[in-house]
């Protein structure tokens, strides 16, 4: 059974640009969450999608957005990149979210903003 | 705002020794998870604790949950070098009443097991 797949693995962008990250959940998983990991702030929740609807959003500026498609694949977008957006972005999936089973994380996309 | 505190944040221990990592959280929850992260890798689920008094064991690791004390522990028995990694606890609570749950993570405990 394939795991959570994130593409690309690495990205280098300059300030002011925008970026789109992609996530394919485990087959049959309909809930997709995104987390940002930095050395200073640790792991922080970005948002969660279920059946193409954003159910929850973390405390991030509006430059961070996402969406989910009918096949449960998800994308997140960061516009007007800032140096502080450099981080490892992790996508995680579960069947419906909140069922008390662990989230399955992808390998992440490491974004570097210069 | 939910806070999850782990201690210690750094742990260097010799092979064969025992140690415990502590995870305290600030609000009522009976769902707690432990994850492991190796350098440059993603998060791997270790334990899911879903009720007060839950205890799970896998190899040299044992996790427990005391929801009344809002405390979980991860006990390492007779450590080996392969256990060197960063360990995160995470608390799972529902937000916004929309059936959406999110994990709030501790800062992680970086464990180094020295031969």
CSV table of C-alpha atoms in Angstrom, one decimal:
chain,number,residue,atom,x,y,z
A,1,UNK,CA,0.0,0.0,0.0
A,2,UNK,CA,1.6,3.3,-1.1
A,3,UNK,CA,2.2,5.9,1.6
A,4,UNK,CA,1.6,9.6,1.5
A,5,UNK,CA,3.4,11.1,-1.4
A,6,UNK,CA,4.6,14.7,-1.5
A,7,UNK,CA,6.1,16.5,-4.4
A,8,UNK,CA,8.5,18.1,-4.9
A,9,UNK,CA,10.9,17.0,-2.2
A,10,UNK,CA,13.0,20.2,-2.4
A,11,UNK,CA,12.2,23.7,-3.6
A,12,UNK,CA,14.3,26.9,-3.7
A,13,UNK,CA,12.4,30.1,-4.2
A,14,UNK,CA,13.1,33.8,-3.8
A,15,UNK,CA,11.2,36.3,-1.7
A,16,UNK,CA,8.0,37.5,-3.3
A,17,UNK,CA,7.5,34.4,-5.4
A,18,UNK,CA,4.7,31.9,-4.8
A,19,UNK,CA,4.9,28.2,-4.5
A,20,UNK,CA,2.6,25.2,-4.8
A,21,UNK,CA,3.1,22.0,-3.0
A,22,UNK,CA,1.3,18.7,-3.8
A,23,UNK,CA,0.2,15.8,-1.6
A,24,UNK,CA,-1.3,12.5,-2.6
A,25,UNK,CA,-2.8,10.7,0.5
A,26,UNK,CA,-3.0,7.0,1.1
A,27,UNK,CA,-5.7,5.4,-1.0
A,28,UNK,CA,-9.0,5.5,0.8
A,29,UNK,CA,-8.0,8.4,3.1
A,30,UNK,CA,-10.2,11.4,2.7
A,31,UNK,CA,-8.7,13.7,5.4
A,32,UNK,CA,-5.6,15.6,4.5
A,33,UNK,CA,-3.7,17.9,6.9
A,34,UNK,CA,-0.7,20.1,6.4
A,35,UNK,CA,1.9,21.0,9.0
A,36,UNK,CA,4.9,23.3,8.9
A,37,UNK,CA,8.1,22.3,10.7
A,38,UNK,CA,10.8,24.8,11.6
A,39,UNK,CA,13.6,24.6,14.2
A,40,UNK,CA,12.3,27.5,16.1
A,41,UNK,CA,8.5,26.9,16.1
A,42,UNK,CA,8.5,23.1,15.8
A,43,UNK,CA,5.5,21.5,14.2
A,44,UNK,CA,2.5,23.7,13.6
A,45,UNK,CA,-0.8,22.9,12.1
A,46,UNK,CA,-1.7,24.7,8.9
A,47,UNK,CA,-5.1,23.3,7.7
A,48,UNK,CA,-7.2,20.2,7.3
A,49,UNK,CA,-9.3,19.2,4.3
A,50,UNK,CA,-12.0,16.6,4.1
A,51,UNK,CA,-14.2,16.0,1.0
A,52,UNK,CA,-12.8,19.0,-0.7
A,53,UNK,CA,-13.8,21.3,2.2
A,54,UNK,CA,-11.4,23.1,4.5
A,55,UNK,CA,-12.6,22.1,8.0
A,56,UNK,CA,-10.0,23.8,10.1
A,57,UNK,CA,-7.2,26.3,9.7
A,58,UNK,CA,-4.3,27.1,11.9
A,59,UNK,CA,-2.9,30.5,12.9
A,60,UNK,CA,-1.2,31.4,9.7
A,61,UNK,CA,-1.6,34.4,7.4
A,62,UNK,CA,-3.8,34.4,4.4
A,63,UNK,CA,-0.8,33.9,2.2
A,64,UNK,CA,-1.1,30.3,3.1
A,65,UNK,CA,-3.9,28.5,1.3
A,66,UNK,CA,-4.8,25.1,0.1
A,67,UNK,CA,-7.4,23.0,-1.6
A,68,UNK,CA,-8.4,19.4,-2.0
A,69,UNK,CA,-9.6,17.7,-5.1
A,70,UNK,CA,-12.3,15.1,-5.6
A,71,UNK,CA,-9.7,12.3,-5.5
A,72,UNK,CA,-8.5,13.6,-2.1
A,73,UNK,CA,-5.2,14.9,-3.4
A,74,UNK,CA,-4.4,18.2,-1.9
A,75,UNK,CA,-2.3,21.2,-2.7
A,76,UNK,CA,-1.1,24.1,-0.6
A,77,UNK,CA,0.0,27.4,-1.9
A,78,UNK,CA,2.1,30.1,-0.4
A,79,UNK,CA,2.1,33.5,-2.0
A,80,UNK,CA,4.5,36.4,-1.6
A,81,UNK,CA,7.1,34.2,0.0
A,82,UNK,CA,9.1,35.5,3.0
A,83,UNK,CA,12.3,34.3,4.4
A,84,UNK,CA,10.5,33.0,7.4
A,85,UNK,CA,8.5,30.6,5.2
A,86,UNK,CA,11.6,28.4,4.9
A,87,UNK,CA,10.5,25.1,6.5
A,88,UNK,CA,9.7,21.5,6.0
A,89,UNK,CA,6.1,21.2,5.0
A,90,UNK,CA,4.5,17.9,5.9
A,91,UNK,CA,1.3,16.5,4.6
A,92,UNK,CA,-0.6,13.8,6.6
A,93,UNK,CA,-3.6,11.8,5.8
A,94,UNK,CA,-6.2,9.7,7.7
A,95,UNK,CA,-9.5,8.0,6.7
A,96,UNK,CA,-11.9,10.6,8.0
A,97,UNK,CA,-9.9,12.6,10.5
A,98,UNK,CA,-10.5,12.5,14.2
A,99,UNK,CA,-11.1,8.7,14.3
A,100,UNK,CA,-8.4,8.2,16.9
A,101,UNK,CA,-6.0,6.6,14.5
A,102,UNK,CA,-2.6,8.1,13.8
A,103,UNK,CA,-1.9,10.5,11.0
A,104,UNK,CA,0.3,9.1,8.2
A,105,UNK,CA,2.9,11.6,7.2
A,106,UNK,CA,4.6,12.1,3.9
A,107,UNK,CA,8.3,12.7,3.5
A,108,UNK,CA,7.7,16.4,3.3
A,109,UNK,CA,8.7,19.2,1.0
A,110,UNK,CA,11.7,21.3,2.1
A,111,UNK,CA,11.2,24.9,1.0
A,112,UNK,CA,14.1,27.3,1.1
A,113,UNK,CA,13.3,31.0,0.5
A,114,UNK,CA,16.3,33.2,-0.4
B,1,UNK,CA,-4.8,27.6,23.8
B,2,UNK,CA,-3.5,24.1,24.1
B,3,UNK,CA,0.1,23.8,25.2
B,4,UNK,CA,2.1,20.6,25.0
B,5,UNK,CA,5.4,20.5,26.9
B,6,UNK,CA,8.0,17.8,26.6
B,7,UNK,CA,11.0,17.3,28.8
B,8,UNK,CA,13.8,16.9,28.5
B,9,UNK,CA,14.3,18.5,25.1
B,10,UNK,CA,17.8,16.9,24.7
B,11,UNK,CA,18.8,13.5,26.2
B,12,UNK,CA,22.1,11.8,25.9
B,13,UNK,CA,22.2,8.4,27.4
B,14,UNK,CA,24.5,5.4,27.3
B,15,UNK,CA,23.5,2.1,25.8
B,16,UNK,CA,21.9,-0.2,28.3
B,17,UNK,CA,20.4,2.6,30.5
B,18,UNK,CA,16.8,3.4,31.2
B,19,UNK,CA,15.1,6.8,30.9
B,20,UNK,CA,11.7,8.4,30.7
B,21,UNK,CA,10.5,11.3,28.5
B,22,UNK,CA,7.6,13.3,29.9
B,23,UNK,CA,4.8,15.0,28.0
B,24,UNK,CA,2.5,17.4,29.8
B,25,UNK,CA,-0.5,19.1,28.1
B,26,UNK,CA,-2.8,21.9,29.3
B,27,UNK,CA,-6.3,20.9,28.4
B,28,UNK,CA,-8.6,17.9,28.6
B,29,UNK,CA,-7.9,15.2,26.0
B,30,UNK,CA,-7.8,11.5,26.0
B,31,UNK,CA,-6.1,11.1,22.7
B,32,UNK,CA,-2.3,11.2,22.6
B,33,UNK,CA,0.2,10.1,20.1
B,34,UNK,CA,3.9,9.5,20.1
B,35,UNK,CA,5.9,9.9,16.9
B,36,UNK,CA,9.6,9.3,16.0
B,37,UNK,CA,11.5,11.4,13.5
B,38,UNK,CA,15.0,10.5,12.1
B,39,UNK,CA,17.1,13.3,10.7
B,40,UNK,CA,15.9,14.4,7.3
B,41,UNK,CA,12.9,12.0,7.5
B,42,UNK,CA,9.3,12.2,8.1
B,43,UNK,CA,7.3,11.3,11.2
B,44,UNK,CA,6.7,7.7,12.1
B,45,UNK,CA,3.8,6.8,14.4
B,46,UNK,CA,4.9,4.8,17.5
B,47,UNK,CA,1.9,4.7,19.8
B,48,UNK,CA,-1.7,5.8,20.0
B,49,UNK,CA,-3.1,6.2,23.5
B,50,UNK,CA,-6.8,6.7,23.6
B,51,UNK,CA,-7.9,6.4,27.2
B,52,UNK,CA,-6.9,7.1,30.8
B,53,UNK,CA,-4.5,4.4,32.0
B,54,UNK,CA,-3.6,3.3,28.5
B,55,UNK,CA,-0.2,1.6,28.2
B,56,UNK,CA,1.4,0.4,25.0
B,57,UNK,CA,4.7,-1.3,24.5
B,58,UNK,CA,6.8,-2.0,21.5
B,59,UNK,CA,10.3,-3.4,21.9
B,60,UNK,CA,12.3,-1.2,24.3
B,61,UNK,CA,9.7,1.6,24.3
B,62,UNK,CA,6.6,1.8,26.5
B,63,UNK,CA,4.1,4.7,26.5
B,64,UNK,CA,1.5,5.5,29.1
B,65,UNK,CA,-1.3,8.0,29.5
B,66,UNK,CA,-2.7,9.6,32.6
B,67,UNK,CA,-5.5,11.9,31.5
B,68,UNK,CA,-6.3,13.2,35.0
B,69,UNK,CA,-2.7,14.4,35.4
B,70,UNK,CA,-2.6,15.4,31.7
B,71,UNK,CA,0.6,13.5,31.4
B,72,UNK,CA,2.1,10.9,29.1
B,73,UNK,CA,5.4,9.2,29.5
B,74,UNK,CA,7.6,7.4,27.0
B,75,UNK,CA,9.9,5.0,28.8
B,76,UNK,CA,13.1,3.6,27.2
B,77,UNK,CA,14.4,0.4,28.5
B,78,UNK,CA,18.0,-0.7,28.0
B,79,UNK,CA,18.6,1.9,25.2
B,80,UNK,CA,20.4,0.9,22.0
B,81,UNK,CA,22.0,3.2,19.4
B,82,UNK,CA,19.2,2.5,16.9
B,83,UNK,CA,16.8,4.4,19.2
B,84,UNK,CA,18.6,7.7,18.5
B,85,UNK,CA,16.0,10.0,17.0
B,86,UNK,CA,13.7,12.9,17.9
B,87,UNK,CA,10.5,11.8,19.7
B,88,UNK,CA,7.4,13.9,19.6
B,89,UNK,CA,4.2,13.7,21.6
B,90,UNK,CA,1.1,15.2,20.2
B,91,UNK,CA,-2.4,15.8,21.6
B,92,UNK,CA,-5.4,15.5,19.4
B,93,UNK,CA,-8.5,17.6,20.1
B,94,UNK,CA,-11.5,18.7,18.1
B,95,UNK,CA,-11.6,22.3,16.9
B,96,UNK,CA,-14.4,24.3,15.6
B,97,UNK,CA,-17.1,21.7,16.1
B,98,UNK,CA,-16.8,20.6,12.5
B,99,UNK,CA,-15.5,17.2,13.2
B,100,UNK,CA,-12.0,18.4,12.5
B,101,UNK,CA,-9.2,17.3,14.8
B,102,UNK,CA,-5.7,18.7,14.8
B,103,UNK,CA,-2.5,17.6,16.5
B,104,UNK,CA,-0.7,20.0,18.7
B,105,UNK,CA,2.9,18.8,19.1
B,106,UNK,CA,5.5,19.1,21.8
B,107,UNK,CA,8.8,20.6,20.8
B,108,UNK,CA,10.4,17.1,20.6
B,109,UNK,CA,13.0,15.3,22.6
B,110,UNK,CA,16.3,14.7,20.7
B,111,UNK,CA,17.6,11.4,22.0
B,112,UNK,CA,21.2,10.4,21.4
B,113,UNK,CA,22.2,6.9,22.6
B,114,UNK,CA,26.0,6.6,23.0
B,115,UNK,CA,27.6,3.2,22.6
